[in-house]
Amino acid sequence: MKTITVISVEPFTPGDESASVTLRSQEGAVVTAFCWPCTVKAGDSITNRLSILDGEIRAAFGSDWPQQEQEALSVESLERIGHFKYRGTGRVIDQDAGLVAVNGYVIEFGSVPCDGYAQFEIVRLDIGDIGD
């Protein structure tokens, strides 16, 4: 599995095991995720598989929608709307495993109700398994 790069790690309080971690994907997109217990440091490469604490995901469009509308809604986007909160559109890469790719990141939703493209809102983006 591909990796992502840790840009910075900011513990919430000195000695705290949880931290705000800034990451960069191979596409250059930067996100901030929650990490606990946090053992990573700036410069580390970690497995490209983020998870969510809570969120919603739905099909970006219906299969019977006009092709032009489907194409317009098939563009990956990731917008930060809070410290760990995001919304966007991603490509479902494994519906059974609940995996969505967006801007160079793989995010595990647990359950994805569609294939193709999905729109989502994430309450908290987390670093999952931090092994290489």
PDB file of C-alpha atoms in Angstrom:
ATOM      1  CA  MET A   1       0.000   0.000   0.000  1.00  0.00           C
ATOM      2  CA  LYS A   2       1.208   3.508  -0.764  1.00  0.00           C
ATOM      3  CA  THR A   3       2.281   5.886   1.968  1.00  0.00           C
ATOM      4  CA  ILE A   4       1.638   9.484   2.973  1.00  0.00           C
ATOM      5  CA  THR A   5       4.069  11.855   4.671  1.00  0.00           C
ATOM      6  CA  VAL A   6       3.758  13.356   8.148  1.00  0.00           C
ATOM      7  CA  ILE A   7       4.457  17.099   7.889  1.00  0.00           C
ATOM      8  CA  SER A   8       3.948  18.094  11.522  1.00  0.00           C
ATOM      9  CA  VAL A   9       2.751  16.687  14.845  1.00  0.00           C
ATOM     10  CA  GLU A  10       1.210  18.975  17.457  1.00  0.00           C
ATOM     11  CA  PRO A  11       0.271  17.324  20.796  1.00  0.00           C
ATOM     12  CA  PHE A  12      -2.766  18.909  22.437  1.00  0.00           C
ATOM     13  CA  THR A  13      -0.826  19.341  25.692  1.00  0.00           C
ATOM     14  CA  PRO A  14       2.802  18.533  26.535  1.00  0.00           C
ATOM     15  CA  GLY A  15       3.198  14.790  27.045  1.00  0.00           C
ATOM     16  CA  ASP A  16      -0.274  14.079  25.621  1.00  0.00           C
ATOM     17  CA  GLU A  17      -0.631  10.834  23.623  1.00  0.00           C
ATOM     18  CA  SER A  18      -3.093  12.473  21.219  1.00  0.00           C
ATOM     19  CA  ALA A  19      -2.119  15.015  18.605  1.00  0.00           C
ATOM     20  CA  SER A  20      -3.128  16.979  15.570  1.00  0.00           C
ATOM     21  CA  VAL A  21      -1.111  15.610  12.644  1.00  0.00           C
ATOM     22  CA  THR A  22      -0.668  17.351   9.307  1.00  0.00           C
ATOM     23  CA  LEU A  23      -0.220  15.007   6.352  1.00  0.00           C
ATOM     24  CA  ARG A  24       0.705  15.332   2.666  1.00  0.00           C
ATOM     25  CA  SER A  25      -0.384  12.906  -0.047  1.00  0.00           C
ATOM     26  CA  GLN A  26       1.587  12.063  -3.186  1.00  0.00           C
ATOM     27  CA  GLU A  27      -0.759  14.442  -5.012  1.00  0.00           C
ATOM     28  CA  GLY A  28       0.372  17.252  -2.716  1.00  0.00           C
ATOM     29  CA  ALA A  29      -2.914  17.628  -0.854  1.00  0.00           C
ATOM     30  CA  VAL A  30      -2.543  18.527   2.838  1.00  0.00           C
ATOM     31  CA  VAL A  31      -4.955  17.444   5.593  1.00  0.00           C
ATOM     32  CA  THR A  32      -4.971  17.552   9.373  1.00  0.00           C
ATOM     33  CA  ALA A  33      -6.037  14.391  11.195  1.00  0.00           C
ATOM     34  CA  PHE A  34      -6.502  13.263  14.780  1.00  0.00           C
ATOM     35  CA  CYS A  35      -3.981  10.722  16.080  1.00  0.00           C
ATOM     36  CA  TRP A  36      -4.120   8.612  19.267  1.00  0.00           C
ATOM     37  CA  PRO A  37      -1.946   7.092  20.527  1.00  0.00           C
ATOM     38  CA  CYS A  38       0.376   9.224  18.483  1.00  0.00           C
ATOM     39  CA  THR A  39       3.835   7.793  17.898  1.00  0.00           C
ATOM     40  CA  VAL A  40       4.588   9.452  14.545  1.00  0.00           C
ATOM     41  CA  LYS A  41       6.944  12.363  13.995  1.00  0.00           C
ATOM     42  CA  ALA A  42       7.494  14.881  11.210  1.00  0.00           C
ATOM     43  CA  GLY A  43       9.113  13.242   8.189  1.00  0.00           C
ATOM     44  CA  ASP A  44       7.641   9.776   8.814  1.00  0.00           C
ATOM     45  CA  SER A  45       5.929   7.892   5.991  1.00  0.00           C
ATOM     46  CA  ILE A  46       2.785   6.099   7.128  1.00  0.00           C
ATOM     47  CA  THR A  47       0.283   3.792   5.461  1.00  0.00           C
ATOM     48  CA  ASN A  48      -2.156   5.691   3.276  1.00  0.00           C
ATOM     49  CA  ARG A  49      -5.326   4.611   5.040  1.00  0.00           C
ATOM     50  CA  LEU A  50      -7.170   7.185   7.101  1.00  0.00           C
ATOM     51  CA  SER A  51     -10.366   6.490   9.009  1.00  0.00           C
ATOM     52  CA  ILE A  52     -13.282   8.484  10.338  1.00  0.00           C
ATOM     53  CA  LEU A  53     -14.804   8.813  13.780  1.00  0.00           C
ATOM     54  CA  ASP A  54     -18.212   9.664  12.353  1.00  0.00           C
ATOM     55  CA  GLY A  55     -19.578  10.885   9.064  1.00  0.00           C
ATOM     56  CA  GLU A  56     -22.095  10.534   6.289  1.00  0.00           C
ATOM     57  CA  ILE A  57     -21.575   9.239   2.768  1.00  0.00           C
ATOM     58  CA  ARG A  58     -23.951   8.960  -0.181  1.00  0.00           C
ATOM     59  CA  ALA A  59     -23.873   8.467  -3.949  1.00  0.00           C
ATOM     60  CA  ALA A  60     -22.754  11.599  -5.785  1.00  0.00           C
ATOM     61  CA  PHE A  61     -25.372  10.979  -8.501  1.00  0.00           C
ATOM     62  CA  GLY A  62     -27.871   8.443  -9.738  1.00  0.00           C
ATOM     63  CA  SER A  63     -27.109   6.020 -12.549  1.00  0.00           C
ATOM     64  CA  ASP A  64     -30.022   7.468 -14.526  1.00  0.00           C
ATOM     65  CA  TRP A  65     -28.719  11.061 -14.375  1.00  0.00           C
ATOM     66  CA  PRO A  66     -27.539  12.696 -17.624  1.00  0.00           C
ATOM     67  CA  GLN A  67     -23.909  11.905 -18.514  1.00  0.00           C
ATOM     68  CA  GLN A  68     -22.918  15.589 -18.374  1.00  0.00           C
ATOM     69  CA  GLU A  69     -24.163  15.886 -14.764  1.00  0.00           C
ATOM     70  CA  GLN A  70     -22.422  12.646 -13.793  1.00  0.00           C
ATOM     71  CA  GLU A  71     -19.121  13.909 -15.218  1.00  0.00           C
ATOM     72  CA  ALA A  72     -19.490  17.246 -13.406  1.00  0.00           C
ATOM     73  CA  LEU A  73     -20.026  15.417 -10.101  1.00  0.00           C
ATOM     74  CA  SER A  74     -17.130  12.973 -10.690  1.00  0.00           C
ATOM     75  CA  VAL A  75     -14.418  15.374  -9.568  1.00  0.00           C
ATOM     76  CA  GLU A  76     -12.470  14.599  -6.391  1.00  0.00           C
ATOM     77  CA  SER A  77     -12.594  17.365  -3.809  1.00  0.00           C
ATOM     78  CA  LEU A  78     -11.723  17.674  -0.141  1.00  0.00           C
ATOM     79  CA  GLU A  79     -12.662  20.796   1.801  1.00  0.00           C
ATOM     80  CA  ARG A  80     -11.746  21.411   5.419  1.00  0.00           C
ATOM     81  CA  ILE A  81     -14.763  22.764   7.314  1.00  0.00           C
ATOM     82  CA  GLY A  82     -13.431  22.382  10.876  1.00  0.00           C
ATOM     83  CA  HIS A  83     -10.198  21.322  12.580  1.00  0.00           C
ATOM     84  CA  PHE A  84     -10.641  17.604  11.752  1.00  0.00           C
ATOM     85  CA  LYS A  85     -13.906  18.028   9.844  1.00  0.00           C
ATOM     86  CA  TYR A  86     -14.086  17.657   6.048  1.00  0.00           C
ATOM     87  CA  ARG A  87     -16.548  17.359   3.210  1.00  0.00           C
ATOM     88  CA  GLY A  88     -15.947  16.335  -0.343  1.00  0.00           C
ATOM     89  CA  THR A  89     -16.336  13.937  -3.225  1.00  0.00           C
ATOM     90  CA  GLY A  90     -14.238  10.834  -3.751  1.00  0.00           C
ATOM     91  CA  ARG A  91     -13.961   7.757  -5.931  1.00  0.00           C
ATOM     92  CA  VAL A  92     -15.107   4.510  -4.329  1.00  0.00           C
ATOM     93  CA  ILE A  93     -12.178   2.099  -4.749  1.00  0.00           C
ATOM     94  CA  ASP A  94     -13.530  -0.813  -2.686  1.00  0.00           C
ATOM     95  CA  GLN A  95     -17.216  -0.715  -1.819  1.00  0.00           C
ATOM     96  CA  ASP A  96     -17.084  -3.874   0.337  1.00  0.00           C
ATOM     97  CA  ALA A  97     -14.199  -2.503   2.451  1.00  0.00           C
ATOM     98  CA  GLY A  98     -15.726   1.008   2.535  1.00  0.00           C
ATOM     99  CA  LEU A  99     -12.686   2.657   0.894  1.00  0.00           C
ATOM    100  CA  VAL A 100     -12.822   5.989  -0.921  1.00  0.00           C
ATOM    101  CA  ALA A 101      -9.910   7.743  -2.674  1.00  0.00           C
ATOM    102  CA  VAL A 102      -9.766  11.526  -2.654  1.00  0.00           C
ATOM    103  CA  ASN A 103      -6.846  13.829  -3.510  1.00  0.00           C
ATOM    104  CA  GLY A 104      -4.288  11.073  -2.972  1.00  0.00           C
ATOM    105  CA  TYR A 105      -5.726   9.784   0.320  1.00  0.00           C
ATOM    106  CA  VAL A 106      -7.532   6.519   1.019  1.00  0.00           C
ATOM    107  CA  ILE A 107     -10.274   6.964   3.616  1.00  0.00           C
ATOM    108  CA  GLU A 108     -12.045   4.049   5.279  1.00  0.00           C
ATOM    109  CA  PHE A 109     -15.717   4.781   5.899  1.00  0.00           C
ATOM    110  CA  GLY A 110     -16.669   1.288   7.054  1.00  0.00           C
ATOM    111  CA  SER A 111     -19.690   1.222   4.767  1.00  0.00           C
ATOM    112  CA  VAL A 112     -20.192   2.811   1.362  1.00  0.00           C
ATOM    113  CA  PRO A 113     -23.691   2.681  -0.196  1.00  0.00           C
ATOM    114  CA  CYS A 114     -22.565   2.982  -3.826  1.00  0.00           C
ATOM    115  CA  ASP A 115     -19.829   2.467  -6.362  1.00  0.00           C
ATOM    116  CA  GLY A 116     -18.426   5.175  -8.643  1.00  0.00           C
ATOM    117  CA  TYR A 117     -18.275   8.537  -6.857  1.00  0.00           C
ATOM    118  CA  ALA A 118     -19.589   9.437  -3.415  1.00  0.00           C
ATOM    119  CA  GLN A 119     -20.126  12.683  -1.551  1.00  0.00           C
ATOM    120  CA  PHE A 120     -19.291  12.742   2.140  1.00  0.00           C
ATOM    121  CA  GLU A 121     -19.007  14.788   5.288  1.00  0.00           C
ATOM    122  CA  ILE A 122     -16.576  13.658   7.989  1.00  0.00           C
ATOM    123  CA  VAL A 123     -16.948  14.726  11.632  1.00  0.00           C
ATOM    124  CA  ARG A 124     -13.386  13.685  12.524  1.00  0.00           C
ATOM    125  CA  LEU A 125     -10.649  12.420  10.206  1.00  0.00           C
ATOM    126  CA  ASP A 126      -8.290  10.017  12.005  1.00  0.00           C
ATOM    127  CA  ILE A 127      -4.988   8.331  11.360  1.00  0.00           C
ATOM    128  CA  GLY A 128      -5.782   4.628  11.430  1.00  0.00           C
ATOM    129  CA  ASP A 129      -3.099   1.929  11.375  1.00  0.00           C
ATOM    130  CA  ILE A 130       0.208   3.838  11.345  1.00  0.00           C
ATOM    131  CA  GLY A 131       2.395   0.940  10.237  1.00  0.00           C
ATOM    132  CA  ASP A 132       4.377   1.267   6.986  1.00  0.00           C
TER     133      ASP A 132
END
